[in-house]
Amino acid sequence: MSLPEDPPLGLRERKKRATRDALADTALRMAAERGLEEVTVEAVTAEVGVSVRTFFNYFGHLDDAILVADPDGTERVRRAITGSTAGGTTLSVLREALSAELTHIEEGHGRWELQCTVLEHTPSLFPRFLAARGADEQALIAAVAERLGVGVDTDLRPRLLVHTTLAAVRAAVELWTATGRARPLKAFYDEAFTELATALQG
Amino acid sequence: MSLPEDPPLGLRERKKRATRDALADTALRMAAERGLEEVTVEAVTAEVGVSVRTFFNYFGHLDDAILVADPDGTERVRRAITGSTAGGTTLSVLREALSAELTHIEEGHGRWELQCTVLEHTPSLFPRFLAARGADEQALIAAVAERLGVGVDTDLRPRLLVHTTLAAVRAAVELWTATGRARPLKAFYDEAFTELATALQG
DNA sequence: TGCAAAAATGCACGCCATGCAAATTCACCC
DNA sequence: GGGTGAATTTGCATGGCGTGCATTTTTGCA
């Protein structure tokens, strides 16, 4: 169940995407298997069958290839935000969209599991992982702004709502990991919103 | 008005700190003056008067030296969290501590202004800037956990409260910057908490 | 088939970052 | 004040990273 691409991409574009995906997938898999330190750009390109120089046409750094987000996930969330015509506050829509994505992740889909493996073995990579999520963040903010019908640079709310929801995601994921996945990720996530409401009322 | 150091540091420790500070200050100043791309580790060490190898004894990357936080600020916030015996919720203490720090920053103290100059000229550095703030984040979480008397890995609240407060900080700073500092930073910050309360109640 | 644009490639270059062993500096104590 | 051991600095060598540029190959389209 892949997402439908709007225009039927030409051969050129399809090949580019295939190469990019192959590089990202190979880099991530190799890093998960043998550890980040044992992976070189040369080894990745050798397995994919392109030149080293080509790698750097697609990614600025080796880490970028390993840490790029699952593009499907980004698109799913965006559509959930802008497409939902149902009622409810913007925050609840945002909360639900991310909740669905967390479930998707918890079930082992996407690149998440492999990325976690790499991060466990190389904690120093974690800040860069968060940094790589910055792109998703901007996309989220733009989607929320679109839904609210305001500009990202004139209204505080899009940024605030996204950052706050991601705060809940972060806290939930961190504790989920720290407790050895003692409870379902979604339980921590829901608890976060409950605690948040309490903290802001008292 | 520097912070009092508890033990009267020996010559060795003082020299180490002086070298570290000189490297960080020089790297940041050079980057602000001539742009990050024009700064090399060699140039920094030449000006400070140490070897290149010594630089890497203190910092893992050139960026690290540029993006390290003002240690005084980190310490100020930590003391505000753990030291305050006044009433109020943990969130309000946290909110107030960060508010004071924002004021301090807005008045042009610390490394903030120079770092902003570098970031404006090199936006690609911004994610790494946020990543560098990760250390502060951990310190904050630990301080809040101490105040609450709970463990960081067993209770959701320390992480949640810190991440949420930082969400408000982030949204406020981003909009403050995006609007060309149309209003005081603190105004955006306070509005963020107001909006937050509204969003979570509705 | 032939042409123009886009992409991939090879090469050169400088910087980054680390390990290791030798030299230097510091703290401590006689 | 001089000697001793530990901490720190340093030079050197090494390998990978990341980029600019000119060239070759591939693709889209007429």
Coordinates of C-alpha atoms (C1' of nucleotides) in Angstrom, one line a residue:
Chain A
M1 CA 0.0 0.0 0.0
S2 CA 2.2 2.7 -1.3
L3 CA 0.9 6.2 -1.7
P4 CA -0.4 7.2 -5.1
E5 CA 1.9 9.7 -6.8
D6 CA -0.1 12.4 -8.4
P7 CA 1.7 12.8 -11.7
P8 CA 2.9 9.6 -13.4
L9 CA 6.6 10.3 -13.0
G10 CA 8.9 10.0 -16.0
L11 CA 11.7 7.5 -16.2
R12 CA 14.2 10.1 -15.2
E13 CA 12.5 11.1 -12.0
R14 CA 11.7 7.5 -11.1
K15 CA 15.4 6.5 -11.5
K16 CA 16.5 9.4 -9.4
R17 CA 14.1 8.4 -6.6
A18 CA 15.1 4.8 -6.9
T19 CA 18.8 5.7 -6.6
R20 CA 18.1 7.9 -3.7
D21 CA 16.1 5.3 -1.9
A22 CA 18.7 2.6 -2.6
L23 CA 21.4 4.8 -1.1
A24 CA 19.4 5.6 2.0
D25 CA 18.2 2.1 2.5
T26 CA 21.6 0.6 2.0
A27 CA 23.3 3.1 4.3
L28 CA 20.8 2.5 7.0
R29 CA 20.9 -1.3 6.8
M30 CA 24.7 -1.4 6.8
A31 CA 24.8 1.0 9.8
A32 CA 22.3 -1.2 11.7
E33 CA 24.2 -4.4 10.8
R34 CA 27.8 -3.5 11.5
G35 CA 27.7 -0.1 13.3
L36 CA 28.0 3.4 12.0
E37 CA 31.7 3.5 12.4
E38 CA 32.2 0.6 10.1
V39 CA 30.2 2.2 7.3
T40 CA 31.9 4.4 4.7
V41 CA 30.4 6.2 1.8
E42 CA 32.5 4.1 -0.5
A43 CA 31.1 0.9 0.8
V44 CA 27.5 2.1 0.4
T45 CA 28.0 3.3 -3.2
A46 CA 29.9 0.1 -4.1
E47 CA 26.9 -2.0 -3.0
V48 CA 24.4 0.3 -4.8
G49 CA 26.5 0.5 -7.9
V50 CA 27.1 4.2 -8.2
S51 CA 30.1 6.4 -7.8
V52 CA 31.0 8.1 -4.5
R53 CA 30.5 11.4 -6.1
T54 CA 26.9 10.5 -7.0
F55 CA 26.2 9.9 -3.3
F56 CA 27.1 13.4 -2.5
N57 CA 24.8 14.6 -5.3
Y58 CA 22.0 13.2 -3.2
F59 CA 23.1 13.7 0.4
G60 CA 25.3 16.3 2.0
H61 CA 26.5 13.9 4.6
L62 CA 26.7 10.2 5.2
D63 CA 24.4 10.7 8.3
D64 CA 21.8 12.3 6.2
A65 CA 21.2 9.2 4.2
I66 CA 20.9 7.1 7.4
L67 CA 18.6 9.6 9.2
V68 CA 16.2 10.7 6.5
A69 CA 12.6 10.2 7.4
D70 CA 10.2 7.8 5.8
P71 CA 8.7 10.0 3.1
D72 CA 5.4 8.1 3.3
G73 CA 5.0 9.0 7.0
T74 CA 5.5 12.6 6.4
E75 CA 3.0 12.6 3.6
R76 CA 0.4 10.6 5.7
V77 CA 0.6 13.1 8.5
R78 CA 0.3 16.1 6.2
R79 CA -2.8 14.8 4.6
A80 CA -4.3 13.9 8.0
I81 CA -3.9 17.5 9.0
T82 CA -5.1 19.4 5.9
G83 CA -7.6 16.8 4.7
S84 CA -9.6 16.1 7.8
T85 CA -12.9 17.9 7.5
A86 CA -14.1 16.5 10.8
G87 CA -14.8 18.7 13.8
G88 CA -12.6 19.0 16.8
T89 CA -9.9 21.5 17.7
T90 CA -6.8 21.8 15.7
L91 CA -4.8 20.4 18.6
S92 CA -7.0 17.3 18.7
V93 CA -6.6 16.7 15.0
L94 CA -2.8 17.1 15.4
R95 CA -2.8 14.8 18.4
E96 CA -4.8 12.2 16.5
A97 CA -2.6 12.4 13.4
L98 CA 0.6 11.9 15.4
S99 CA -1.1 9.1 17.4
A100 CA -1.8 7.2 14.3
E101 CA 1.7 7.6 13.1
L102 CA 3.1 6.4 16.5
T103 CA 1.0 3.3 16.1
H104 CA 2.3 2.8 12.6
I105 CA 5.8 3.1 14.0
E106 CA 5.2 0.9 17.0
E107 CA 4.1 -1.9 14.6
G108 CA 7.5 -1.9 13.1
H109 CA 6.8 -0.2 9.8
G110 CA 9.0 2.3 8.1
R111 CA 12.7 3.0 8.8
W112 CA 12.1 3.7 12.5
E113 CA 13.2 0.3 13.9
L114 CA 16.5 0.2 12.0
Q115 CA 17.2 3.8 13.0
C116 CA 16.6 2.9 16.6
T117 CA 19.1 0.1 16.3
V118 CA 21.7 2.5 15.0
L119 CA 20.9 5.1 17.7
E120 CA 21.2 2.6 20.5
H121 CA 24.7 1.7 19.3
T122 CA 25.7 5.2 18.6
P123 CA 24.0 7.6 21.0
S124 CA 26.1 10.5 19.8
L125 CA 24.0 10.4 16.7
F126 CA 20.8 11.2 18.5
P127 CA 21.0 15.0 18.3
R128 CA 21.5 14.8 14.6
F129 CA 18.5 12.5 14.4
L130 CA 16.4 15.1 16.0
A131 CA 17.9 17.7 13.7
A132 CA 16.9 15.5 10.7
R133 CA 13.4 15.6 12.0
G134 CA 13.4 19.4 11.6
A135 CA 12.2 19.0 8.0
D136 CA 9.2 17.1 9.1
E137 CA 8.5 19.8 11.7
Q138 CA 8.4 22.5 9.1
A139 CA 6.1 20.5 7.0
L140 CA 3.8 20.0 10.0
I141 CA 3.8 23.6 10.8
A142 CA 2.9 24.6 7.3
A143 CA 0.1 22.0 7.3
V144 CA -1.3 23.4 10.5
A145 CA -1.1 26.9 9.3
E146 CA -2.9 25.9 6.1
R147 CA -5.7 24.3 8.2
L148 CA -6.0 27.4 10.4
G149 CA -5.8 29.7 7.4
V150 CA -3.0 31.8 8.9
G151 CA 0.6 32.5 8.0
V152 CA 3.4 30.7 9.7
D153 CA 5.2 34.0 10.3
T154 CA 2.3 36.1 11.6
D155 CA 0.4 33.8 13.9
L156 CA 2.0 32.1 16.9
R157 CA -0.4 29.1 16.9
P158 CA 0.9 26.9 14.1
R159 CA 4.4 26.7 15.6
L160 CA 3.2 26.5 19.2
L161 CA 0.7 23.7 18.5
V162 CA 3.2 21.6 16.6
H163 CA 6.0 22.2 19.1
T164 CA 3.7 21.3 21.9
T165 CA 2.4 18.1 20.3
L166 CA 6.0 17.1 19.5
A167 CA 6.9 17.8 23.1
A168 CA 4.3 15.1 24.1
V169 CA 5.7 12.8 21.4
R170 CA 9.2 13.3 22.6
A171 CA 8.4 12.8 26.3
A172 CA 6.4 9.7 25.5
V173 CA 9.0 8.1 23.2
E174 CA 11.8 8.9 25.6
L175 CA 10.0 7.3 28.6
W176 CA 8.8 4.4 26.5
T177 CA 12.4 3.7 25.6
A178 CA 13.7 4.4 29.1
T179 CA 11.3 2.0 30.7
G180 CA 12.1 -0.7 28.3
R181 CA 8.7 -0.4 26.6
A182 CA 6.9 -1.3 29.8
R183 CA 3.6 0.0 28.4
P184 CA 2.4 0.7 24.9
L185 CA 3.7 3.9 23.4
K186 CA 0.2 5.2 23.0
A187 CA -0.4 4.9 26.8
F188 CA 2.6 7.3 27.5
Y189 CA 1.4 9.6 24.7
D190 CA -2.2 9.8 26.1
E191 CA -0.8 10.3 29.6
A192 CA 1.2 13.2 28.3
F193 CA -1.8 15.1 27.2
T194 CA -3.6 14.3 30.4
E195 CA -0.7 15.6 32.4
L196 CA -0.4 18.6 30.2
A197 CA -4.0 19.6 30.8
T198 CA -3.5 19.2 34.5
A199 CA -0.3 21.2 34.6
L200 CA -1.8 24.1 32.6
Q201 CA -5.0 24.4 34.7
G202 CA -3.6 24.1 38.2
Chain B
M1 CA 29.0 39.5 38.0
S2 CA 30.3 36.1 37.3
L3 CA 29.1 33.1 39.2
P4 CA 31.1 32.1 42.3
E5 CA 33.0 28.9 41.8
D6 CA 32.6 26.7 44.8
P7 CA 36.1 25.3 45.2
P8 CA 39.1 27.6 44.5
L9 CA 40.2 25.9 41.3
G10 CA 43.9 25.0 41.0
L11 CA 46.1 26.5 38.3
R12 CA 45.7 23.4 36.1
E13 CA 41.9 23.5 36.1
R14 CA 41.9 27.3 35.6
K15 CA 44.2 27.0 32.6
K16 CA 42.1 24.3 31.1
R17 CA 38.9 26.4 31.4
A18 CA 40.7 29.4 30.0
T19 CA 41.9 27.5 27.0
R20 CA 38.5 26.1 26.4
D21 CA 36.8 29.4 26.7
A22 CA 39.4 31.1 24.5
L23 CA 38.8 28.5 21.8
A24 CA 35.0 28.8 22.0
D25 CA 35.1 32.6 22.0
T26 CA 37.6 32.9 19.2
A27 CA 35.7 30.4 17.0
L28 CA 32.4 32.1 17.6
R29 CA 33.8 35.6 17.0
M30 CA 35.6 34.6 13.8
A31 CA 32.5 32.8 12.5
A32 CA 30.4 35.9 13.2
E33 CA 32.9 38.2 11.6
R34 CA 33.9 36.4 8.4
G35 CA 31.3 33.6 8.1
L36 CA 31.5 30.0 9.1
E37 CA 32.9 28.8 5.8
E38 CA 35.9 31.0 6.2
V39 CA 36.8 29.6 9.6
T40 CA 39.1 26.7 10.0
V41 CA 40.3 24.9 13.1
E42 CA 43.8 25.9 12.2
A43 CA 43.0 29.6 12.1
V44 CA 41.3 29.4 15.5
T45 CA 44.1 27.6 17.2
A46 CA 46.7 29.9 15.6
E47 CA 44.9 32.9 17.2
V48 CA 44.6 31.2 20.5
G49 CA 48.1 29.9 20.5
V50 CA 47.6 26.2 20.8
S51 CA 48.0 23.3 18.5
V52 CA 45.3 22.0 16.3
R53 CA 45.4 18.7 18.1
T54 CA 44.6 20.5 21.4
F55 CA 41.5 21.9 19.9
F56 CA 40.2 18.4 19.3
N57 CA 41.0 17.5 22.9
Y58 CA 38.3 20.0 23.9
F59 CA 35.8 19.8 21.1
G60 CA 34.8 17.0 18.8
H61 CA 33.8 19.3 16.0
L62 CA 34.5 22.9 15.0
D63 CA 30.8 23.6 15.2
D64 CA 30.7 22.4 18.8
A65 CA 33.1 25.3 19.8
I66 CA 30.8 27.8 18.1
L67 CA 27.5 26.5 19.4
V68 CA 28.3 25.7 23.0
A69 CA 25.9 27.4 25.4
D70 CA 26.8 30.1 27.8
P71 CA 27.7 28.0 30.9
D72 CA 26.5 30.8 33.2
G73 CA 23.0 30.7 31.7
T74 CA 22.7 26.9 32.2
E75 CA 23.8 27.3 35.8
R76 CA 21.4 30.2 36.4
V77 CA 18.4 28.3 35.2
R78 CA 19.3 25.2 37.1
R79 CA 19.5 27.1 40.4
A80 CA 16.2 28.8 39.7
I81 CA 14.5 25.5 39.4
T82 CA 16.0 23.6 42.3
G83 CA 16.6 26.6 44.6
S84 CA 13.2 28.2 44.5
T85 CA 11.3 27.4 47.7
A86 CA 8.4 29.7 46.7
G87 CA 5.0 28.2 46.0
G88 CA 3.4 27.8 42.6
T89 CA 3.3 24.8 40.3
T90 CA 6.4 23.3 38.8
L91 CA 5.4 24.6 35.4
S92 CA 5.1 28.1 36.7
V93 CA 8.6 27.9 38.2
L94 CA 9.9 26.5 35.0
R95 CA 8.1 29.2 33.0
E96 CA 9.5 32.0 35.1
A97 CA 13.1 30.7 35.1
L98 CA 13.1 30.5 31.3
S99 CA 11.4 33.9 31.1
A100 CA 14.2 35.5 33.1
E101 CA 16.7 33.8 30.9
L102 CA 15.0 35.1 27.7
T103 CA 15.1 38.7 29.2
H104 CA 18.8 38.2 29.9
I105 CA 19.3 37.1 26.3
E106 CA 17.2 39.8 24.8
E107 CA 19.3 42.4 26.6
G108 CA 22.3 41.2 24.6
H109 CA 24.2 39.2 27.2
G110 CA 25.9 36.0 26.7
R111 CA 26.9 34.3 23.4
W112 CA 23.4 34.5 22.0
E113 CA 23.8 37.6 19.8
L114 CA 26.9 36.4 18.1
Q115 CA 25.4 33.0 17.6
C116 CA 22.4 34.6 15.9
T117 CA 24.6 36.4 13.6
V118 CA 26.3 33.2 12.5
L119 CA 22.9 31.4 12.2
E120 CA 21.5 34.2 10.0
H121 CA 24.4 33.8 7.6
T122 CA 24.5 30.0 7.7
P123 CA 20.9 28.7 8.2
S124 CA 22.1 25.2 7.6
L125 CA 23.7 25.3 11.0
F126 CA 20.4 25.9 12.8
P127 CA 19.5 22.2 13.4
R128 CA 22.9 21.7 14.9
F129 CA 22.3 24.7 17.1
L130 CA 19.2 23.1 18.5
A131 CA 21.0 19.8 18.8
A132 CA 23.7 21.6 20.9
R133 CA 20.9 22.8 23.2
G134 CA 20.2 19.2 23.9
A135 CA 22.7 19.2 26.8
D136 CA 20.9 22.1 28.4
E137 CA 17.7 20.2 28.0
Q138 CA 19.0 17.2 29.9
A139 CA 20.2 19.5 32.7
L140 CA 16.8 21.1 32.8
I141 CA 15.0 17.7 33.0
A142 CA 17.3 16.6 35.8
A143 CA 16.6 19.8 37.7
V144 CA 12.9 19.4 37.4
A145 CA 13.0 15.8 38.4
E146 CA 15.0 16.8 41.5
R147 CA 12.4 19.4 42.3
L148 CA 9.5 17.0 41.9
G149 CA 11.4 14.3 43.7
V150 CA 11.0 11.7 41.0
G151 CA 13.2 9.8 38.6
V152 CA 13.7 11.0 35.0
D153 CA 13.2 7.5 33.8
T154 CA 10.1 6.5 35.8
D155 CA 8.0 9.7 35.7
L156 CA 6.7 11.3 32.5
R157 CA 6.4 14.8 34.0
P158 CA 10.0 16.1 34.1
R159 CA 10.5 15.4 30.4
L160 CA 7.0 16.6 29.5
L161 CA 7.1 19.8 31.4
V162 CA 10.6 20.7 30.0
H163 CA 9.7 19.8 26.5
T164 CA 6.5 21.8 26.7
T165 CA 8.1 24.9 28.1
L166 CA 10.8 24.7 25.5
A167 CA 8.0 24.4 22.9
A168 CA 6.8 27.8 24.1
V169 CA 10.3 29.2 24.0
R170 CA 10.9 27.9 20.5
A171 CA 7.6 29.2 19.1
A172 CA 8.1 32.5 20.7
V173 CA 11.7 32.9 19.5
E174 CA 10.9 31.8 16.0
L175 CA 8.0 34.2 15.7
W176 CA 10.0 37.0 17.3
T177 CA 12.6 36.5 14.7
A178 CA 10.2 36.0 11.8
T179 CA 8.4 39.2 12.6
G180 CA 11.6 41.2 12.8
R181 CA 11.2 41.6 16.6
A182 CA 8.0 43.5 16.2
R183 CA 7.1 43.0 19.8
P184 CA 9.2 42.1 22.9
L185 CA 10.2 38.5 23.1
K186 CA 8.5 38.2 26.4
A187 CA 5.2 39.2 24.8
F188 CA 5.3 36.3 22.4
Y189 CA 6.4 34.0 25.2
D190 CA 3.5 35.0 27.5
E191 CA 1.1 34.7 24.6
A192 CA 2.3 31.2 24.0
F193 CA 1.2 30.1 27.4
T194 CA -2.1 31.8 27.1
E195 CA -2.8 30.1 23.8
L196 CA -1.6 26.8 25.2
A197 CA -4.1 27.0 28.1
T198 CA -6.8 27.8 25.6
A199 CA -5.9 25.0 23.2
L200 CA -5.9 22.4 26.0
Q201 CA -9.2 23.4 27.5
G202 CA -11.4 23.9 24.4
Chain C
dT1 C1' 17.9 9.8 -35.4
dG2 C1' 19.7 14.0 -33.6
dC3 C1' 19.9 17.7 -30.2
dA4 C1' 19.7 19.9 -25.6
dA5 C1' 19.2 19.4 -20.8
dA6 C1' 20.0 16.6 -16.8
dA7 C1' 22.6 13.4 -14.3
dA8 C1' 26.6 10.6 -13.3
dT9 C1' 31.4 10.3 -13.1
dG10 C1' 36.5 10.9 -12.3
dC11 C1' 39.9 13.7 -10.4
dA12 C1' 42.0 16.9 -7.3
dC13 C1' 42.1 19.3 -3.3
dG14 C1' 41.7 20.8 1.5
dC15 C1' 39.7 20.1 5.9
dC16 C1' 38.1 17.1 9.5
dA17 C1' 38.9 13.9 13.2
dT18 C1' 41.4 10.3 15.6
dG19 C1' 45.2 7.3 17.5
dC20 C1' 49.7 7.1 19.2
dA21 C1' 54.1 8.2 21.3
dA22 C1' 57.1 11.9 22.8
dA23 C1' 57.7 16.2 25.2
dT24 C1' 56.1 19.5 28.4
dT25 C1' 53.6 21.3 32.4
dC26 C1' 51.6 21.0 36.8
dA27 C1' 50.7 19.3 41.7
dC28 C1' 52.6 17.4 45.6
dC29 C1' 56.0 16.3 49.0
dC30 C1' 60.4 15.7 50.8
Chain D
dG1 C1' 64.2 24.1 45.6
dG2 C1' 64.4 20.0 43.5
dG3 C1' 62.4 15.3 42.3
dT4 C1' 58.5 12.3 41.0
dG5 C1' 54.3 10.9 38.9
dA6 C1' 50.1 12.2 36.6
dA7 C1' 47.8 15.2 33.5
dT8 C1' 48.1 17.9 29.5
dT9 C1' 49.9 19.4 25.2
dT10 C1' 52.0 18.5 20.9
dG11 C1' 53.6 16.6 16.3
dC12 C1' 52.9 13.2 13.1
dA13 C1' 50.6 10.0 10.3
dT14 C1' 46.4 8.3 8.6
dG15 C1' 41.9 7.7 6.5
dG16 C1' 37.5 9.5 5.5
dC17 C1' 34.6 13.5 4.4
dG18 C1' 32.8 16.9 1.3
dT19 C1' 33.2 20.1 -2.7
dG20 C1' 34.4 22.3 -7.3
dC21 C1' 35.1 21.4 -12.0
dA22 C1' 35.4 19.4 -16.5
dT23 C1' 34.0 15.3 -19.0
dT24 C1' 31.1 11.6 -20.3
dT25 C1' 26.8 9.2 -20.3
dT26 C1' 21.8 9.1 -20.1
dT27 C1' 17.2 10.9 -20.8
dG28 C1' 13.4 13.6 -22.9
dC29 C1' 11.6 15.3 -26.9
dA30 C1' 11.2 16.7 -31.6

